[in-house]
Amino acid sequence: MAKTYGKITGWGAYAPPRIITNHELEATLDTSHDWIVQRTGIHARHVADANETTSTMAVKASWSALAKAGIPSTELDLILVATSSPDYFTPPVSSMVQSMLGAHDVPAMTIVTGCTGFVYALVTAYQFIETGAYRNILVVGVELLSRFVNWEERSVSVLFGDAAGAVVVQPSDEPCGLEGYVLGSDGTNGQAIIMPAGGSARPFSEDVLQEGSHYLQMNGREVFKFATRVIGPSCDEALRLAGKSMADVDWIIPHQANLRIIQAAAKDMDIPLDRWIVNIDQYANTSAASIPLALAESLESGRVKPTDTLLLVSFGAGMTWASAVLQMQPN
Ligand code: COA
């Protein structure tokens, strides 16, 4: 039987209109624009207003992706939503998105692997497409981390922003799609990115509220070391599995956590920075949304073409890592 490939026929992104610059943060935090830019490359971040939630942002990006693909939400066979900042622990945000899209009875699941969530979800979508189980799959990466950071504490709050990105994957007879991928997890150092309270290990309480231990905490140095250690090898392995080399890759779309991490990886891998898609300056770290946001934005600007060979690479909470060699559409 002929192999079924998967092509990405639609894409879309959404970032809330409210932009908070580093200079604005200087008014309330003991920080400076220069410190943030030098250590991270971040100039500004988009932050959701009180009327928005993770699901409403996901739905906005999803409508754009569905419109681009030219299919109604009722034709979807599966919805995958990657996030670590859902509206609620339960119900799953994926079911909320499914309902808000009017995609009646369509199966939906939430994938919670931190910043690698979108690549994990995309790889999952391709398994269903390639086996023929489902034909029309919506994959969303969305994050509203501004509600999970302590805005009175400088070390974490300055790093994150809110956004959503989505793609539609459909079958194709012509070669394209996911050519090679690597997914990885090492929970031994999971404490490096943690929300210590609010879950079963430490349920919410007065003490938790007083300590602020329900907020996101991070050991920045550990995460930095981890990221620079995994990016190169996971890219090499995904390329090996795809039977390709770095010379075949048109664009690398990395998770946007820190410009210095991207610069270190570019140096380590000997790939000039102008082949890396970088938009962290305007959005900060949008976790599971960062890759689909960068992808949609660079497709819309015409910088990236749907027939280009892309290398997606991400890392984050878990600790997890994920990379994928992707050609969205056939030549
Ligand atoms: N503004 C000003 N000063 C700050 C600050 C801020 N927003 N945040 C921390 N500092 C201070 C610290 O208090 C410390 O001061 P001290 O030397 O007086 O104790 C100093 O800056 C250095 O802090 P440190 O945490 O060692 O800085 P760093 O060079 O490691 O940079 C990060 C911090 C977070 C930018 C960096 O570690 C990083 O980007 N790590 C990766 C994070 C990441 O990618 N996370 C997402 C993973 S998906």
GROMACS .gro file of C-alpha atoms and ligand atoms in nm:
model
  379
    1MET     CA    1   0.000   0.000   0.000
    2ALA     CA    2   0.125   0.350  -0.085
    3LYS     CA    3   0.258   0.545   0.209
    4THR     CA    4   0.039   0.826   0.342
    5TYR     CA    5   0.229   1.147   0.407
    6GLY     CA    6   0.109   1.441   0.614
    7LYS     CA    7   0.103   1.796   0.485
    8ILE     CA    8   0.045   2.113   0.682
    9THR     CA    9  -0.228   2.298   0.498
   10GLY     CA   10  -0.310   2.570   0.748
   11TRP     CA   11  -0.137   2.777   1.010
   12GLY     CA   12  -0.224   3.067   1.235
   13ALA     CA   13  -0.109   3.250   1.544
   14TYR     CA   14  -0.244   3.487   1.801
   15ALA     CA   15  -0.071   3.714   2.051
   16PRO     CA   16  -0.272   3.939   2.282
   17PRO     CA   17  -0.255   4.307   2.179
   18ARG     CA   18  -0.119   4.432   2.514
   19ILE     CA   19   0.259   4.465   2.493
   20ILE     CA   20   0.470   4.512   2.804
   21THR     CA   21   0.818   4.646   2.734
   22ASN     CA   22   1.122   4.599   2.955
   23HIS     CA   23   1.112   4.972   3.027
   24GLU     CA   24   0.760   4.933   3.163
   25LEU     CA   25   0.880   4.657   3.397
   26GLU     CA   26   1.151   4.885   3.532
   27ALA     CA   27   0.874   5.085   3.704
   28THR     CA   28   0.762   4.793   3.924
   29LEU     CA   29   1.060   4.555   3.942
   30ASP     CA   30   1.423   4.587   4.044
   31THR     CA   31   1.536   4.518   3.688
   32SER     CA   32   1.655   4.705   3.381
   33HIS     CA   33   1.601   4.695   3.007
   34ASP     CA   34   1.974   4.647   2.957
   35TRP     CA   35   1.996   4.351   3.198
   36ILE     CA   36   1.706   4.174   3.030
   37VAL     CA   37   1.834   4.238   2.677
   38GLN     CA   38   2.192   4.135   2.756
   39ARG     CA   39   2.093   3.813   2.937
   40THR     CA   40   1.799   3.706   2.720
   41GLY     CA   41   1.752   3.914   2.403
   42ILE     CA   42   1.396   3.998   2.515
   43HIS     CA   43   1.268   4.353   2.454
   44ALA     CA   44   0.894   4.303   2.505
   45ARG     CA   45   0.627   4.043   2.568
   46HIS     CA   46   0.254   4.018   2.486
   47VAL     CA   47   0.033   3.970   2.792
   48ALA     CA   48  -0.330   3.860   2.795
   49ASP     CA   49  -0.588   4.090   2.949
   50ALA     CA   50  -0.844   3.977   3.206
   51ASN     CA   51  -1.098   3.875   2.941
   52GLU     CA   52  -0.869   3.620   2.780
   53THR     CA   53  -0.786   3.267   2.884
   54THR     CA   54  -0.571   2.992   2.739
   55SER     CA   55  -0.869   2.846   2.554
   56THR     CA   56  -0.979   3.177   2.398
   57MET     CA   57  -0.627   3.238   2.268
   58ALA     CA   58  -0.604   2.882   2.135
   59VAL     CA   59  -0.935   2.923   1.954
   60LYS     CA   60  -0.825   3.246   1.785
   61ALA     CA   61  -0.511   3.081   1.645
   62SER     CA   62  -0.716   2.774   1.549
   63TRP     CA   63  -0.972   2.971   1.344
   64SER     CA   64  -0.686   3.127   1.145
   65ALA     CA   65  -0.529   2.787   1.080
   66LEU     CA   66  -0.863   2.632   0.979
   67ALA     CA   67  -0.940   2.926   0.745
   68LYS     CA   68  -0.601   2.889   0.579
   69ALA     CA   69  -0.655   2.513   0.539
   70GLY     CA   70  -1.004   2.582   0.403
   71ILE     CA   71  -1.181   2.328   0.621
   72PRO     CA   72  -1.464   2.383   0.869
   73SER     CA   73  -1.405   2.281   1.230
   74THR     CA   74  -1.675   2.014   1.191
   75GLU     CA   75  -1.443   1.824   0.955
   76LEU     CA   76  -1.171   1.780   1.217
   77ASP     CA   77  -1.094   1.425   1.329
   78LEU     CA   78  -0.861   1.509   1.619
   79ILE     CA   79  -0.759   1.813   1.824
   80LEU     CA   80  -0.428   1.823   2.012
   81VAL     CA   81  -0.355   2.114   2.243
   82ALA     CA   82  -0.008   2.153   2.392
   83THR     CA   83   0.008   2.371   2.702
   84SER     CA   84   0.132   2.387   3.059
   85SER     CA   85  -0.096   2.676   3.152
   86PRO     CA   86  -0.453   2.551   3.092
   87ASP     CA   87  -0.773   2.726   3.200
   88TYR     CA   88  -0.828   2.452   3.461
   89PHE     CA   89  -0.663   2.128   3.574
   90THR     CA   90  -0.992   1.978   3.471
   91PRO     CA   91  -1.178   1.992   3.235
   92PRO     CA   92  -0.893   1.952   2.987
   93VAL     CA   93  -0.840   2.267   2.785
   94SER     CA   94  -0.841   2.055   2.468
   95SER     CA   95  -1.208   1.970   2.528
   96MET     CA   96  -1.285   2.336   2.589
   97VAL     CA   97  -1.119   2.426   2.258
   98GLN     CA   98  -1.309   2.145   2.083
   99SER     CA   99  -1.638   2.275   2.217
  100MET     CA  100  -1.563   2.641   2.141
  101LEU     CA  101  -1.473   2.549   1.783
  102GLY     CA  102  -1.806   2.367   1.745
  103ALA     CA  103  -1.617   2.051   1.652
  104HIS     CA  104  -1.888   1.821   1.789
  105ASP     CA  105  -1.772   1.492   1.940
  106VAL     CA  106  -1.421   1.527   1.793
  107PRO     CA  107  -1.160   1.358   2.015
  108ALA     CA  108  -0.933   1.608   2.188
  109MET     CA  109  -0.635   1.575   2.416
  110THR     CA  110  -0.400   1.804   2.601
  111ILE     CA  111  -0.027   1.738   2.583
  112VAL     CA  112   0.167   1.869   2.881
  113THR     CA  113   0.541   1.854   2.820
  114GLY     CA  114   0.632   2.217   2.883
  115CYS     CA  115   0.801   2.411   2.607
  116THR     CA  116   0.841   2.099   2.391
  117GLY     CA  117   0.464   2.048   2.384
  118PHE     CA  118   0.401   2.164   2.029
  119VAL     CA  119   0.668   1.939   1.875
  120TYR     CA  120   0.544   1.645   2.086
  121ALA     CA  121   0.188   1.716   1.966
  122LEU     CA  122   0.293   1.755   1.603
  123VAL     CA  123   0.478   1.423   1.610
  124THR     CA  124   0.168   1.263   1.767
  125ALA     CA  125  -0.052   1.409   1.493
  126TYR     CA  126   0.171   1.259   1.224
  127GLN     CA  127   0.138   0.911   1.374
  128PHE     CA  128  -0.241   0.929   1.329
  129ILE     CA  129  -0.210   1.071   0.976
  130GLU     CA  130   0.049   0.818   0.859
  131THR     CA  131  -0.148   0.520   0.992
  132GLY     CA  132  -0.460   0.653   0.820
  133ALA     CA  133  -0.651   0.665   1.149
  134TYR     CA  134  -0.743   1.033   1.115
  135ARG     CA  135  -0.743   1.273   0.821
  136ASN     CA  136  -0.781   1.627   0.957
  137ILE     CA  137  -0.587   1.714   1.271
  138LEU     CA  138  -0.559   2.047   1.448
  139VAL     CA  139  -0.243   2.096   1.654
  140VAL     CA  140  -0.226   2.394   1.887
  141GLY     CA  141   0.053   2.526   2.108
  142VAL     CA  142  -0.075   2.783   2.355
  143GLU     CA  143   0.045   2.939   2.677
  144LEU     CA  144  -0.080   3.199   2.922
  145LEU     CA  145   0.211   3.188   3.163
  146SER     CA  146   0.169   3.551   3.271
  147ARG     CA  147  -0.095   3.417   3.515
  148PHE     CA  148   0.150   3.165   3.663
  149VAL     CA  149   0.450   3.387   3.732
  150ASN     CA  150   0.500   3.613   4.030
  151TRP     CA  151   0.507   3.967   3.891
  152GLU     CA  152   0.672   4.089   4.213
  153GLU     CA  153   0.977   3.867   4.159
  154ARG     CA  154   1.217   3.960   3.879
  155SER     CA  155   1.404   3.641   3.799
  156VAL     CA  156   1.121   3.454   3.623
  157SER     CA  157   0.849   3.708   3.538
  158VAL     CA  158   1.057   3.901   3.285
  159LEU     CA  159   1.120   3.590   3.077
  160PHE     CA  160   0.772   3.484   2.967
  161GLY     CA  161   0.490   3.601   2.740
  162ASP     CA  162   0.148   3.480   2.622
  163ALA     CA  163   0.058   3.352   2.274
  164ALA     CA  164  -0.095   3.074   2.068
  165GLY     CA  165  -0.005   2.905   1.740
  166ALA     CA  166  -0.186   2.634   1.544
  167VAL     CA  167  -0.149   2.416   1.236
  168VAL     CA  168  -0.377   2.180   1.043
  169VAL     CA  169  -0.226   1.849   0.927
  170GLN     CA  170  -0.392   1.652   0.644
  171PRO     CA  171  -0.296   1.347   0.436
  172SER     CA  172  -0.096   1.376   0.115
  173ASP     CA  173  -0.003   1.119  -0.154
  174GLU     CA  174   0.307   1.315  -0.246
  175PRO     CA  175   0.621   1.297  -0.031
  176CYS     CA  176   0.641   1.561   0.241
  177GLY     CA  177   0.585   1.589   0.614
  178LEU     CA  178   0.772   1.465   0.914
  179GLU     CA  179   1.098   1.315   0.789
  180GLY     CA  180   1.269   1.242   1.118
  181TYR     CA  181   1.216   1.327   1.481
  182VAL     CA  182   1.355   1.286   1.831
  183LEU     CA  183   1.152   1.305   2.151
  184GLY     CA  184   1.326   1.281   2.486
  185SER     CA  185   1.269   1.312   2.857
  186ASP     CA  186   1.491   1.303   3.163
  187GLY     CA  187   1.295   1.358   3.481
  188THR     CA  188   1.594   1.331   3.711
  189ASN     CA  189   1.644   1.707   3.705
  190GLY     CA  190   1.277   1.799   3.676
  191GLN     CA  191   1.298   2.038   3.972
  192ALA     CA  192   1.483   2.287   3.751
  193ILE     CA  193   1.147   2.417   3.618
  194ILE     CA  194   0.866   2.366   3.866
  195MET     CA  195   0.540   2.499   4.006
  196PRO     CA  196   0.596   2.350   4.352
  197ALA     CA  197   0.242   2.379   4.486
  198GLY     CA  198  -0.115   2.350   4.366
  199GLY     CA  199  -0.086   1.987   4.256
  200SER     CA  200  -0.129   1.660   4.449
  201ALA     CA  201   0.220   1.679   4.603
  202ARG     CA  202   0.139   2.006   4.774
  203PRO     CA  203  -0.226   2.108   4.745
  204PHE     CA  204  -0.323   2.472   4.757
  205SER     CA  205  -0.339   2.617   5.113
  206GLU     CA  206  -0.292   2.939   5.311
  207ASP     CA  207   0.079   2.855   5.347
  208VAL     CA  208   0.117   2.805   4.975
  209LEU     CA  209  -0.046   3.140   4.911
  210GLN     CA  210   0.181   3.316   5.161
  211GLU     CA  211   0.498   3.156   5.025
  212GLY     CA  212   0.392   3.207   4.663
  213SER     CA  213   0.495   2.848   4.593
  214HIS     CA  214   0.213   2.810   4.339
  215TYR     CA  215   0.414   3.030   4.102
  216LEU     CA  216   0.653   2.904   3.837
  217GLN     CA  217   1.011   2.869   3.964
  218MET     CA  218   1.322   2.804   3.762
  219ASN     CA  219   1.689   2.736   3.808
  220GLY     CA  220   1.799   2.947   3.513
  221ARG     CA  221   2.158   2.826   3.506
  222GLU     CA  222   2.061   2.457   3.512
  223VAL     CA  223   1.810   2.513   3.232
  224PHE     CA  224   2.066   2.705   3.028
  225LYS     CA  225   2.322   2.423   3.060
  226PHE     CA  226   2.063   2.158   2.981
  227ALA     CA  227   1.938   2.343   2.672
  228THR     CA  228   2.282   2.398   2.524
  229ARG     CA  229   2.366   2.030   2.591
  230VAL     CA  230   2.062   1.880   2.414
  231ILE     CA  231   2.000   2.105   2.113
  232GLY     CA  232   2.294   1.994   1.893
  233PRO     CA  233   2.268   1.616   1.949
  234SER     CA  234   1.889   1.610   1.910
  235CYS     CA  235   1.913   1.804   1.582
  236ASP     CA  236   2.186   1.571   1.455
  237GLU     CA  237   1.980   1.264   1.543
  238ALA     CA  238   1.661   1.394   1.378
  239LEU     CA  239   1.860   1.473   1.063
  240ARG     CA  240   2.023   1.128   1.067
  241LEU     CA  241   1.679   0.964   1.092
  242ALA     CA  242   1.556   1.183   0.805
  243GLY     CA  243   1.860   1.083   0.595
  244LYS     CA  244   1.951   1.450   0.562
  245SER     CA  245   2.232   1.679   0.663
  246MET     CA  246   2.235   2.034   0.793
  247ALA     CA  247   2.310   2.148   0.438
  248ASP     CA  248   1.960   2.031   0.335
  249VAL     CA  249   1.791   2.248   0.599
  250ASP     CA  250   1.657   2.586   0.490
  251TRP     CA  251   1.556   2.712   0.835
  252ILE     CA  252   1.599   2.612   1.195
  253ILE     CA  253   1.304   2.712   1.411
  254PRO     CA  254   1.416   2.680   1.774
  255HIS     CA  255   1.214   2.721   2.089
  256GLN     CA  256   1.250   3.088   2.184
  257ALA     CA  257   1.367   3.076   2.547
  258ASN     CA  258   1.677   3.292   2.538
  259LEU     CA  259   1.872   3.451   2.252
  260ARG     CA  260   2.197   3.347   2.419
  261ILE     CA  261   2.088   2.981   2.410
  262ILE     CA  262   2.016   3.013   2.036
  263GLN     CA  263   2.350   3.191   1.979
  264ALA     CA  264   2.538   2.922   2.174
  265ALA     CA  265   2.367   2.645   1.974
  266ALA     CA  266   2.439   2.824   1.645
  267LYS     CA  267   2.806   2.850   1.738
  268ASP     CA  268   2.826   2.494   1.864
  269MET     CA  269   2.660   2.357   1.550
  270ASP     CA  270   2.850   2.600   1.322
  271ILE     CA  271   2.531   2.729   1.157
  272PRO     CA  272   2.512   3.105   1.098
  273LEU     CA  273   2.247   3.283   1.303
  274ASP     CA  274   2.071   3.406   0.989
  275ARG     CA  275   1.943   3.052   0.926
  276TRP     CA  276   1.769   3.049   1.266
  277ILE     CA  277   1.423   3.203   1.299
  278VAL     CA  278   1.436   3.433   1.601
  279ASN     CA  279   1.150   3.644   1.737
  280ILE     CA  280   1.218   3.627   2.111
  281ASP     CA  281   1.285   4.001   2.116
  282GLN     CA  282   0.914   4.078   2.064
  283TYR     CA  283   0.743   3.786   2.238
  284ALA     CA  284   0.978   3.655   2.511
  285ASN     CA  285   0.939   3.285   2.597
  286THR     CA  286   0.589   3.168   2.503
  287SER     CA  287   0.672   2.806   2.588
  288ALA     CA  288   0.460   2.560   2.385
  289ALA     CA  289   0.342   2.845   2.161
  290SER     CA  290   0.685   2.969   2.060
  291ILE     CA  291   0.754   2.737   1.764
  292PRO     CA  292   0.407   2.754   1.599
  293LEU     CA  293   0.407   3.131   1.653
  294ALA     CA  294   0.750   3.173   1.490
  295LEU     CA  295   0.647   2.934   1.213
  296ALA     CA  296   0.318   3.112   1.132
  297GLU     CA  297   0.480   3.453   1.149
  298SER     CA  298   0.765   3.363   0.915
  299LEU     CA  299   0.529   3.190   0.670
  300GLU     CA  300   0.304   3.498   0.663
  301SER     CA  301   0.601   3.728   0.598
  302GLY     CA  302   0.715   3.499   0.315
  303ARG     CA  303   1.053   3.440   0.477
  304VAL     CA  304   0.978   3.069   0.515
  305LYS     CA  305   0.807   2.881   0.231
  306PRO     CA  306   0.580   2.579   0.289
  307THR     CA  307   0.811   2.367   0.072
  308ASP     CA  308   1.124   2.455   0.271
  309THR     CA  309   1.299   2.195   0.479
  310LEU     CA  310   1.264   2.297   0.842
  311LEU     CA  311   1.436   2.178   1.156
  312LEU     CA  312   1.229   2.238   1.468
  313VAL     CA  313   1.409   2.205   1.802
  314SER     CA  314   1.284   2.259   2.154
  315PHE     CA  315   1.364   2.187   2.517
  316GLY     CA  316   1.201   2.260   2.849
  317ALA     CA  317   1.025   2.142   3.161
  318GLY     CA  318   1.050   1.775   3.241
  319MET     CA  319   1.326   1.807   3.142
  320THR     CA  320   1.222   1.726   2.787
  321TRP     CA  321   1.357   1.782   2.439
  322ALA     CA  322   1.212   1.740   2.092
  323SER     CA  323   1.333   1.799   1.740
  324ALA     CA  324   1.180   1.735   1.400
  325VAL     CA  325   1.279   1.760   1.035
  326LEU     CA  326   0.970   1.884   0.855
  327GLN     CA  327   0.872   1.969   0.501
  328MET     CA  328   0.524   2.111   0.539
  329GLN     CA  329   0.413   2.066   0.178
  330PRO     CA  330   0.532   1.867  -0.128
  331ASN     CA  331   0.756   2.041  -0.384
  332COA     N1  332   1.684   4.187   3.645
  332COA     C1  333   1.798   4.221   3.703
  332COA     N2  334   1.877   4.134   3.770
  332COA     C2  335   1.834   4.007   3.778
  332COA     C3  336   1.715   3.965   3.718
  332COA     C4  337   1.637   4.061   3.649
  332COA     N3  338   1.522   4.030   3.589
  332COA     N4  339   1.699   3.833   3.741
  332COA     C5  340   1.806   3.792   3.812
  332COA     N5  341   1.887   3.898   3.835
  332COA     C6  342   2.015   3.902   3.909
  332COA     C7  343   2.027   3.789   4.008
  332COA     O1  344   1.963   3.823   4.129
  332COA     C8  345   2.176   3.779   4.023
  332COA     O2  346   2.219   3.880   4.110
  332COA     P1  347   2.340   3.853   4.213
  332COA     O3  348   2.458   3.820   4.128
  332COA     O4  349   2.348   3.983   4.286
  332COA     O5  350   2.294   3.738   4.299
  332COA     C9  351   2.229   3.812   3.884
  332COA     O6  352   2.122   3.881   3.817
  332COA    C10  353   2.268   3.690   3.805
  332COA     O7  354   2.163   3.596   3.812
  332COA     P2  355   2.170   3.461   3.736
  332COA     O8  356   2.042   3.385   3.758
  332COA     O9  357   2.297   3.390   3.770
  332COA    O10  358   2.178   3.514   3.586
  332COA     P3  359   2.203   3.437   3.454
  332COA    O11  360   2.315   3.498   3.382
  332COA    O12  361   2.205   3.288   3.473
  332COA    O13  362   2.072   3.472   3.372
  332COA    C11  363   1.864   3.372   3.308
  332COA    C12  364   1.946   3.431   3.421
  332COA    C13  365   1.734   3.322   3.365
  332COA    C14  366   1.837   3.480   3.205
  332COA    C15  367   1.941   3.258   3.241
  332COA    O14  368   1.989   3.170   3.339
  332COA    C16  369   1.856   3.181   3.145
  332COA    O15  370   1.807   3.234   3.046
  332COA     N6  371   1.840   3.051   3.165
  332COA    C17  372   1.757   2.970   3.082
  332COA    C18  373   1.615   2.996   3.113
  332COA    C19  374   1.523   2.932   3.014
  332COA    O16  375   1.554   2.921   2.899
  332COA     N7  376   1.407   2.892   3.061
  332COA    C20  377   1.303   2.840   2.983
  332COA    C21  378   1.326   2.700   2.951
  332COA     S1  379   1.204   2.641   2.846
   0.00000   0.00000   0.00000
